[in-house]
C-alpha cells in the first residue's frame, strides 16, 4: 500500500466523504433513469471543478494543483466505490496529453479552463471493437483531421477531443467537422462513436506521446476499478454477516469464508499493482508501460472475480435491478475491455520484457 502524505490523506478522505454524501449509487440510478445526453451528472461535475479535482494533475502555472497521478487515483477510487458518473478520468487523461505535448498555445488556452472544471475533454483513440492503438487510420492533411473513433468515453458531451492519428496526437475543439453517435452500453455511461470529417486540428506531439497518454489513462481507469472492487467486496462481506440460512449466518460457512479470503488476497495484490503504476508515473520511471500493463491485467482479473462473486453470494436479490450488484457487474465488464483487457496487457507485459 502506498504511503500517503498529509495532503493526499486529506484529499482521499474528502473525496470519500463527498462521494458517500453527494454521489451514492442512488445518484447513479437517478442519472441512469434520467438519461442525460452527456451521460453524467453535470451538477456533480461542477462541484468537482469547484473542489479542484479537475486540476489535480495540471501544473500550478496553469491553475492546477500538480498533486500527481497517485492523488488523482485516490479521488477516482473513491468515486468508483459508488459508481459516480463523472467525466473526471477522461478529462484528466486529455489534460495530460496537452500538458505533456509541445503546443504551448494549447496549454495556455485549455489547461486553466480544464482545471476550473469549465471544460469536459476526452481521448479518442480506438478505431475498432477492441483496443489496439497500432491500428490507426486517422490522418491529418493541411490541418484537417479525418477519421472515425469508436467507444469514446464521455464522447457525447465532451467539448474538447485529443485524437490519435498515424503521426501522433491532435487537439480538436468545437463541433465543426465533428459528429457523434450515442452507443448504449451495459453500464449506462457515455461511449460515443465520433466521426471527424475535416475537423480543424492542432498537433500536440508524435506517436510516443500517444503511448504515454494511453498508459496514464489506463492507470487512472485502474484506480476507478479498484474502488469498485473494494466496495463490491465490502457490501458482500457485510451481507454475509447478516443473512441467515439454515439457522446460521452465511459468514459462518467455511466454503464462503474461503471465497471471501480469496477475494481479499486478490484485492491486496491489485491495490499494490495499481498504486505502483500511479507512483511510477509520478516518479517519471522508465518502466511506466510495464507497471501499467501489470496493473491493468491484475485489476481486470480481480474486478471480474469480485463483481461476479458479489452477484453470486447475494443469491436471488443479486440478480435484480433493485440491488446494486448488477450495476457493479455491468460497469466492470465495460471497464475490463477499455484500454485493453487482461489478456492484451499480459501479452504486452511479456513483450516488453523480451518474451
Short mmCIF file of C-alpha atoms in Angstrom, two decimals:
data_model
loop_
_atom_site.label_atom_id
_atom_site.label_comp_id
_atom_site.label_asym_id
_atom_site.label_seq_id
_atom_site.Cartn_x
_atom_site.Cartn_y
_atom_site.Cartn_z
CA UNK A 1 0.00 0.00 0.00
CA UNK A 2 1.29 3.46 -0.92
CA UNK A 3 2.44 5.76 1.88
CA UNK A 4 0.38 8.95 1.64
CA UNK A 5 1.46 12.39 2.78
CA UNK A 6 -0.86 14.65 4.78
CA UNK A 7 -2.28 16.38 1.69
CA UNK A 8 -3.05 13.09 -0.04
CA UNK A 9 -4.70 11.69 3.07
CA UNK A 10 -6.86 14.81 3.34
CA UNK A 11 -7.76 14.62 -0.36
CA UNK A 12 -8.71 10.93 -0.11
CA UNK A 13 -10.85 11.46 2.99
CA UNK A 14 -12.57 14.49 1.46
CA UNK A 15 -13.33 12.56 -1.74
CA UNK A 16 -14.69 9.62 0.24
CA UNK A 17 -16.96 11.82 2.35
CA UNK A 18 -18.22 13.75 -0.69
CA UNK A 19 -18.86 10.58 -2.69
CA UNK A 20 -20.79 8.96 0.17
CA UNK A 21 -22.91 12.06 0.84
CA UNK A 22 -23.38 13.54 -2.65
CA UNK A 23 -22.82 10.69 -5.11
CA UNK A 24 -24.08 7.39 -3.67
CA UNK A 25 -25.29 4.68 -6.03
CA UNK A 26 -28.79 6.17 -5.77
CA UNK A 27 -27.41 9.24 -7.58
CA UNK A 28 -26.12 6.97 -10.35
CA UNK A 29 -29.55 5.34 -10.63
CA UNK A 30 -31.13 8.80 -10.87
CA UNK A 31 -28.73 9.76 -13.68
CA UNK A 32 -29.32 6.44 -15.46
CA UNK A 33 -33.08 6.83 -15.38
CA UNK A 34 -32.94 10.49 -16.49
CA UNK A 35 -30.50 9.52 -19.30
CA UNK A 36 -28.99 12.96 -19.98
CA UNK A 37 -27.36 13.36 -23.40
CA UNK A 38 -23.91 13.92 -21.89
CA UNK A 39 -24.10 10.71 -19.82
CA UNK A 40 -23.00 12.21 -16.49
CA UNK A 41 -24.31 14.38 -13.66
CA UNK A 42 -23.49 17.95 -14.68
CA UNK A 43 -24.09 19.32 -11.17
CA UNK A 44 -21.70 16.79 -9.65
CA UNK A 45 -19.07 17.65 -12.26
CA UNK A 46 -19.43 21.35 -11.44
CA UNK A 47 -18.91 20.55 -7.76
CA UNK A 48 -15.75 18.58 -8.59
CA UNK A 49 -14.44 21.57 -10.53
CA UNK A 50 -15.02 23.84 -7.53
CA UNK A 51 -13.16 21.40 -5.30
CA UNK A 52 -10.19 21.46 -7.66
CA UNK A 53 -10.30 17.78 -8.64
CA UNK A 54 -10.19 18.55 -12.37
CA UNK A 55 -6.80 20.20 -11.85
CA UNK A 56 -5.12 17.59 -9.67
CA UNK A 57 -2.57 16.66 -12.36
CA UNK A 58 -2.40 20.06 -14.10
CA UNK A 59 0.73 22.17 -13.41
CA UNK A 60 0.29 25.06 -10.97
CA UNK A 61 1.25 27.62 -13.63
CA UNK A 62 -1.94 26.68 -15.48
CA UNK A 63 -4.24 26.78 -12.47
CA UNK A 64 -3.89 23.20 -11.27
CA UNK A 65 -2.52 21.77 -8.05
CA UNK A 66 0.04 19.36 -9.59
CA UNK A 67 -0.70 16.76 -6.94
CA UNK A 68 0.16 13.96 -9.36
CA UNK A 69 -1.37 10.73 -10.56
CA UNK A 70 -1.40 8.93 -7.21
CA UNK A 71 -3.56 11.76 -5.86
CA UNK A 72 -5.84 11.59 -8.89
CA UNK A 73 -6.12 7.85 -8.33
CA UNK A 74 -7.21 8.40 -4.73
CA UNK A 75 -10.10 10.56 -5.92
CA UNK A 76 -11.10 8.19 -8.74
CA UNK A 77 -11.02 5.23 -6.34
CA UNK A 78 -13.49 6.92 -4.01
CA UNK A 79 -15.77 7.88 -6.92
CA UNK A 80 -15.55 4.33 -8.25
CA UNK A 81 -16.78 2.93 -4.92
CA UNK A 82 -20.18 4.48 -5.58
CA UNK A 83 -20.19 4.25 -9.41
CA UNK A 84 -20.23 8.07 -9.57
CA UNK A 85 -20.97 9.16 -13.14
CA UNK A 86 -18.26 11.72 -13.74
CA UNK A 87 -16.05 12.74 -16.70
CA UNK A 88 -13.06 13.23 -14.36
CA UNK A 89 -10.97 10.30 -15.62
CA UNK A 90 -11.47 11.15 -19.30
CA UNK A 91 -10.80 14.85 -18.77
CA UNK A 92 -7.67 14.14 -16.72
CA UNK A 93 -6.28 11.89 -19.45
CA UNK A 94 -6.90 14.56 -22.09
CA UNK A 95 -5.31 17.26 -19.93
CA UNK A 96 -2.25 15.02 -19.57
CA UNK A 97 -1.89 14.95 -23.36
CA UNK A 98 -2.00 18.73 -23.51
CA UNK A 99 0.40 19.17 -20.58
CA UNK A 100 2.94 16.67 -21.97
CA UNK A 101 2.63 17.98 -25.54
CA UNK A 102 4.70 20.54 -27.39
CA UNK A 103 1.90 23.01 -28.12
CA UNK A 104 2.40 25.92 -25.67
CA UNK A 105 -0.56 27.86 -27.05
CA UNK A 106 -2.88 24.92 -26.37
CA UNK A 107 -1.59 24.66 -22.81
CA UNK A 108 -2.26 28.33 -22.15
CA UNK A 109 -5.72 28.23 -23.73
CA UNK A 110 -7.15 24.97 -22.42
CA UNK A 111 -5.43 23.82 -19.21
CA UNK A 112 -6.74 26.68 -17.00
CA UNK A 113 -10.28 26.03 -18.21
CA UNK A 114 -9.97 22.30 -17.60
CA UNK A 115 -8.54 22.91 -14.12
CA UNK A 116 -11.54 25.10 -13.31
CA UNK A 117 -13.96 22.39 -14.43
CA UNK A 118 -15.31 24.52 -17.28
CA UNK A 119 -14.42 22.00 -20.00
CA UNK A 120 -15.01 18.28 -20.43
CA UNK A 121 -12.28 16.77 -22.57
CA UNK A 122 -11.59 13.19 -23.62
CA UNK A 123 -9.34 10.88 -25.60
CA UNK A 124 -10.41 9.48 -28.97
CA UNK A 125 -8.01 6.61 -29.71
CA UNK A 126 -9.54 3.28 -30.73
CA UNK A 127 -10.97 2.69 -34.19
CA UNK A 128 -12.13 -0.92 -33.83
CA UNK A 129 -14.11 -3.11 -31.43
CA UNK A 130 -11.01 -3.92 -29.33
CA UNK A 131 -8.21 -1.73 -28.02
CA UNK A 132 -5.30 -1.56 -30.44
CA UNK A 133 -3.67 1.88 -30.82
CA UNK A 134 -1.40 0.48 -33.54
CA UNK A 135 -4.39 0.13 -35.88
CA UNK A 136 -4.93 3.81 -36.57
CA UNK A 137 -6.07 5.10 -39.93
CA UNK A 138 -6.99 8.67 -38.92
CA UNK A 139 -4.97 11.22 -40.89
CA UNK A 140 -4.36 14.94 -40.89
CA UNK A 141 -3.96 16.89 -44.10
CA UNK A 142 -3.38 20.66 -44.14
CA UNK A 143 -4.51 20.89 -40.51
CA UNK A 144 -7.77 18.99 -41.15
CA UNK A 145 -8.33 15.70 -39.31
CA UNK A 146 -10.39 12.87 -40.80
CA UNK A 147 -11.21 9.54 -39.17
CA UNK A 148 -13.70 7.60 -37.07
CA UNK A 149 -13.20 6.74 -33.40
CA UNK A 150 -15.15 4.08 -31.52
CA UNK A 151 -16.23 3.87 -27.88
CA UNK A 152 -15.06 7.37 -26.93
CA UNK A 153 -15.68 7.73 -23.19
CA UNK A 154 -17.67 10.92 -22.48
CA UNK A 155 -17.76 11.49 -26.25
CA UNK A 156 -21.42 12.53 -26.13
CA UNK A 157 -20.74 15.61 -24.03
CA UNK A 158 -17.06 16.46 -24.48
CA UNK A 159 -16.19 19.91 -25.79
CA UNK A 160 -12.57 19.01 -26.48
CA UNK A 161 -11.06 15.91 -28.09
CA UNK A 162 -7.49 14.61 -28.03
CA UNK A 163 -7.38 12.44 -31.14
CA UNK A 164 -4.74 9.92 -32.25
CA UNK A 165 -3.64 9.94 -35.90
CA UNK A 166 -0.99 7.96 -37.75
CA UNK A 167 1.66 10.56 -36.92
CA UNK A 168 0.70 11.48 -33.35
CA UNK A 169 -1.85 13.25 -31.15
CA UNK A 170 -4.02 16.20 -32.20
CA UNK A 171 -6.39 18.55 -30.42
CA UNK A 172 -9.86 19.09 -31.88
CA UNK A 173 -12.23 21.65 -30.35
CA UNK A 174 -15.79 22.58 -31.24
CA UNK A 175 -18.33 20.73 -33.35
CA UNK A 176 -17.33 21.84 -36.86
CA UNK A 177 -16.46 18.65 -38.76
CA UNK A 178 -17.38 16.51 -35.73
CA UNK A 179 -20.43 14.23 -35.48
CA UNK A 180 -21.33 11.94 -32.60
CA UNK A 181 -23.48 8.82 -32.37
CA UNK A 182 -24.51 7.55 -28.95
CA UNK A 183 -23.77 3.92 -28.09
CA UNK A 184 -25.95 2.30 -25.48
CA UNK A 185 -23.68 0.15 -23.34
CA UNK A 186 -24.49 -2.05 -20.34
CA UNK A 187 -23.08 0.46 -17.85
CA UNK A 188 -25.42 3.30 -18.96
CA UNK A 189 -22.45 5.66 -19.42
CA UNK A 190 -21.27 7.65 -22.44
CA UNK A 191 -19.25 5.67 -25.06
CA UNK A 192 -19.89 7.52 -28.32
CA UNK A 193 -18.79 6.88 -31.86
CA UNK A 194 -17.20 10.12 -33.04
CA UNK A 195 -16.63 10.89 -36.74
CA UNK A 196 -14.15 13.61 -37.68
CA UNK A 197 -14.61 14.88 -41.22
CA UNK A 198 -12.06 17.56 -42.00
CA UNK A 199 -12.12 18.90 -38.43
CA UNK A 200 -9.57 21.62 -37.64
CA UNK A 201 -6.77 20.08 -35.59
CA UNK A 202 -3.70 21.29 -33.70
CA UNK A 203 -0.79 18.90 -33.20
CA UNK A 204 0.26 18.09 -29.64
CA UNK A 205 3.02 15.54 -30.26
CA UNK A 206 4.15 12.37 -32.03
CA UNK A 207 3.27 8.71 -31.56
CA UNK A 208 5.47 8.47 -28.47
CA UNK A 209 3.12 10.94 -26.79
CA UNK A 210 0.15 8.76 -27.75
CA UNK A 211 1.67 5.79 -25.93
CA UNK A 212 2.43 7.85 -22.81
CA UNK A 213 -1.07 9.29 -22.64
CA UNK A 214 -2.80 5.93 -23.12
CA UNK A 215 -0.71 4.47 -20.30
CA UNK A 216 -1.76 7.28 -17.98
CA UNK A 217 -5.42 6.91 -18.97
CA UNK A 218 -5.17 3.19 -18.24
CA UNK A 219 -3.66 3.79 -14.80
CA UNK A 220 -6.45 6.22 -13.93
CA UNK A 221 -9.02 3.66 -15.06
CA UNK A 222 -7.42 1.05 -12.81
CA UNK A 223 -7.94 3.36 -9.83
CA UNK A 224 -11.68 3.54 -10.55
CA UNK A 225 -11.78 -0.26 -10.94
CA UNK A 226 -10.01 -0.65 -7.59
CA UNK A 227 -12.66 1.46 -5.87
CA UNK A 228 -15.43 -0.60 -7.44
CA UNK A 229 -13.84 -3.88 -6.36
CA UNK A 230 -13.27 -2.65 -2.80
CA UNK A 231 -16.91 -1.59 -2.45
CA UNK A 232 -18.27 -4.77 -4.04
CA UNK A 233 -16.22 -6.80 -1.56
CA UNK A 234 -17.32 -4.68 1.42
CA UNK A 235 -21.01 -4.87 0.54
CA UNK A 236 -20.81 -8.64 0.06
CA UNK A 237 -18.88 -9.12 3.31
CA UNK A 238 -21.50 -7.14 5.25
CA UNK A 239 -24.32 -9.14 3.65
CA UNK A 240 -22.81 -12.50 4.61
CA UNK A 241 -22.66 -11.35 8.25
CA UNK A 242 -26.39 -10.62 8.48
CA UNK A 243 -28.00 -13.10 6.06
CA UNK A 244 -29.16 -16.27 7.87
CA UNK A 245 -29.70 -19.65 6.19
CA UNK A 246 -30.33 -22.98 7.92
CA UNK A 247 -30.26 -21.14 11.23
CA UNK A 248 -26.74 -19.78 10.75
CA UNK A 249 -25.17 -16.62 9.41
CA UNK A 250 -23.75 -17.20 5.94
CA UNK A 251 -20.39 -15.88 7.15
CA UNK A 252 -20.02 -18.97 9.38
CA UNK A 253 -19.93 -21.36 6.41
CA UNK A 254 -16.32 -22.32 5.71
CA UNK A 255 -16.79 -22.61 1.94
CA UNK A 256 -17.96 -18.98 1.80
CA UNK A 257 -15.13 -17.88 4.08
CA UNK A 258 -12.66 -19.36 1.59
CA UNK A 259 -14.25 -17.41 -1.26
CA UNK A 260 -14.09 -14.16 0.71
CA UNK A 261 -10.47 -14.83 1.70
CA UNK A 262 -9.59 -15.42 -1.96
CA UNK A 263 -11.12 -12.06 -2.92
CA UNK A 264 -9.38 -10.25 -0.06
CA UNK A 265 -5.95 -11.50 -1.05
CA UNK A 266 -6.54 -10.66 -4.72
CA UNK A 267 -7.66 -7.16 -3.72
CA UNK A 268 -4.49 -6.56 -1.72
CA UNK A 269 -2.39 -7.64 -4.70
CA UNK A 270 -4.42 -5.42 -7.05
CA UNK A 271 -4.03 -2.39 -4.79
CA UNK A 272 -0.26 -2.84 -4.75
CA UNK A 273 -0.13 -3.09 -8.54
CA UNK A 274 -2.41 -0.10 -9.18
CA UNK A 275 -0.71 2.19 -6.69
CA UNK A 276 2.66 1.02 -8.03
CA UNK A 277 1.68 2.13 -11.53
CA UNK A 278 0.46 5.53 -10.31
CA UNK A 279 3.67 6.05 -8.32
CA UNK A 280 5.75 5.05 -11.34
CA UNK A 281 4.08 7.81 -13.37
CA UNK A 282 4.68 10.42 -10.67
CA UNK A 283 8.31 9.35 -10.31
CA UNK A 284 8.92 9.55 -14.07
CA UNK A 285 10.26 5.99 -14.11
CA UNK A 286 11.28 4.37 -17.39
CA UNK A 287 9.13 1.28 -16.78
CA UNK A 288 5.75 3.01 -16.63
CA UNK A 289 4.48 0.92 -19.56
CA UNK A 290 5.27 -2.34 -17.74
CA UNK A 291 3.81 -1.12 -14.44
CA UNK A 292 0.60 -0.03 -16.15
CA UNK A 293 0.14 -3.30 -18.04
CA UNK A 294 0.77 -5.27 -14.84
CA UNK A 295 -1.82 -3.18 -13.00
CA UNK A 296 -4.48 -3.45 -15.72
CA UNK A 297 -4.04 -7.21 -16.08
CA UNK A 298 -4.33 -7.84 -12.34
CA UNK A 299 -7.07 -5.28 -11.79
CA UNK A 300 -9.12 -6.65 -14.69
CA UNK A 301 -8.98 -10.19 -13.30
CA UNK A 302 -9.72 -9.02 -9.74
CA UNK A 303 -12.71 -6.86 -10.59
CA UNK A 304 -14.06 -9.66 -12.78
CA UNK A 305 -13.84 -12.06 -9.82
CA UNK A 306 -15.24 -9.73 -7.16
CA UNK A 307 -18.13 -8.35 -9.24
CA UNK A 308 -19.24 -11.87 -10.21
CA UNK A 309 -18.97 -13.11 -6.63
CA UNK A 310 -20.99 -10.11 -5.46
CA UNK A 311 -23.89 -11.28 -7.61
CA UNK A 312 -23.45 -14.97 -6.77
CA UNK A 313 -23.14 -14.56 -2.99
CA UNK A 314 -26.17 -12.31 -2.77
CA UNK A 315 -28.29 -15.06 -4.28
CA UNK A 316 -31.59 -14.15 -5.95
CA UNK A 317 -31.62 -10.50 -4.86
CA UNK A 318 -28.25 -10.00 -6.56
CA UNK A 319 -29.87 -10.80 -9.91
CA UNK A 320 -32.41 -8.00 -9.65
CA UNK A 321 -32.14 -4.36 -10.71
CA UNK A 322 -33.29 -3.31 -7.26
CA UNK A 323 -29.93 -4.40 -5.84
CA UNK A 324 -26.66 -2.64 -6.74
CA UNK A 325 -24.76 -5.86 -7.52
CA UNK A 326 -25.80 -5.83 -11.17
CA UNK A 327 -24.67 -2.21 -11.58
CA UNK A 328 -21.14 -3.12 -10.48
CA UNK A 329 -21.07 -6.18 -12.75
CA UNK A 330 -22.16 -4.18 -15.82
CA UNK A 331 -19.66 -1.37 -15.25
CA UNK A 332 -16.93 -3.94 -14.57
CA UNK A 333 -17.49 -5.69 -17.90
CA UNK A 334 -17.12 -2.40 -19.78
CA UNK A 335 -14.01 -1.26 -17.90
CA UNK A 336 -12.34 -4.67 -18.27
CA UNK A 337 -12.15 -4.12 -22.03
CA UNK A 338 -11.37 -0.38 -22.03
CA UNK A 339 -7.71 0.35 -22.91
CA UNK A 340 -7.10 -3.38 -23.37
CA UNK A 341 -8.34 -6.41 -21.45
CA UNK A 342 -6.26 -8.55 -19.09
CA UNK A 343 -5.06 -10.88 -21.87
CA UNK A 344 -3.94 -7.93 -24.02
CA UNK A 345 -1.93 -6.46 -21.17
CA UNK A 346 -0.38 -9.81 -20.18
CA UNK A 347 0.85 -10.21 -23.75
CA UNK A 348 2.16 -6.64 -23.76
CA UNK A 349 3.92 -7.11 -20.42
CA UNK A 350 5.63 -10.24 -21.73
CA UNK A 351 6.63 -8.50 -24.95
CA UNK A 352 8.09 -5.53 -23.06
CA UNK A 353 10.20 -7.96 -21.06
CA UNK A 354 11.63 -9.63 -24.15
CA UNK A 355 9.47 -12.75 -24.35
#
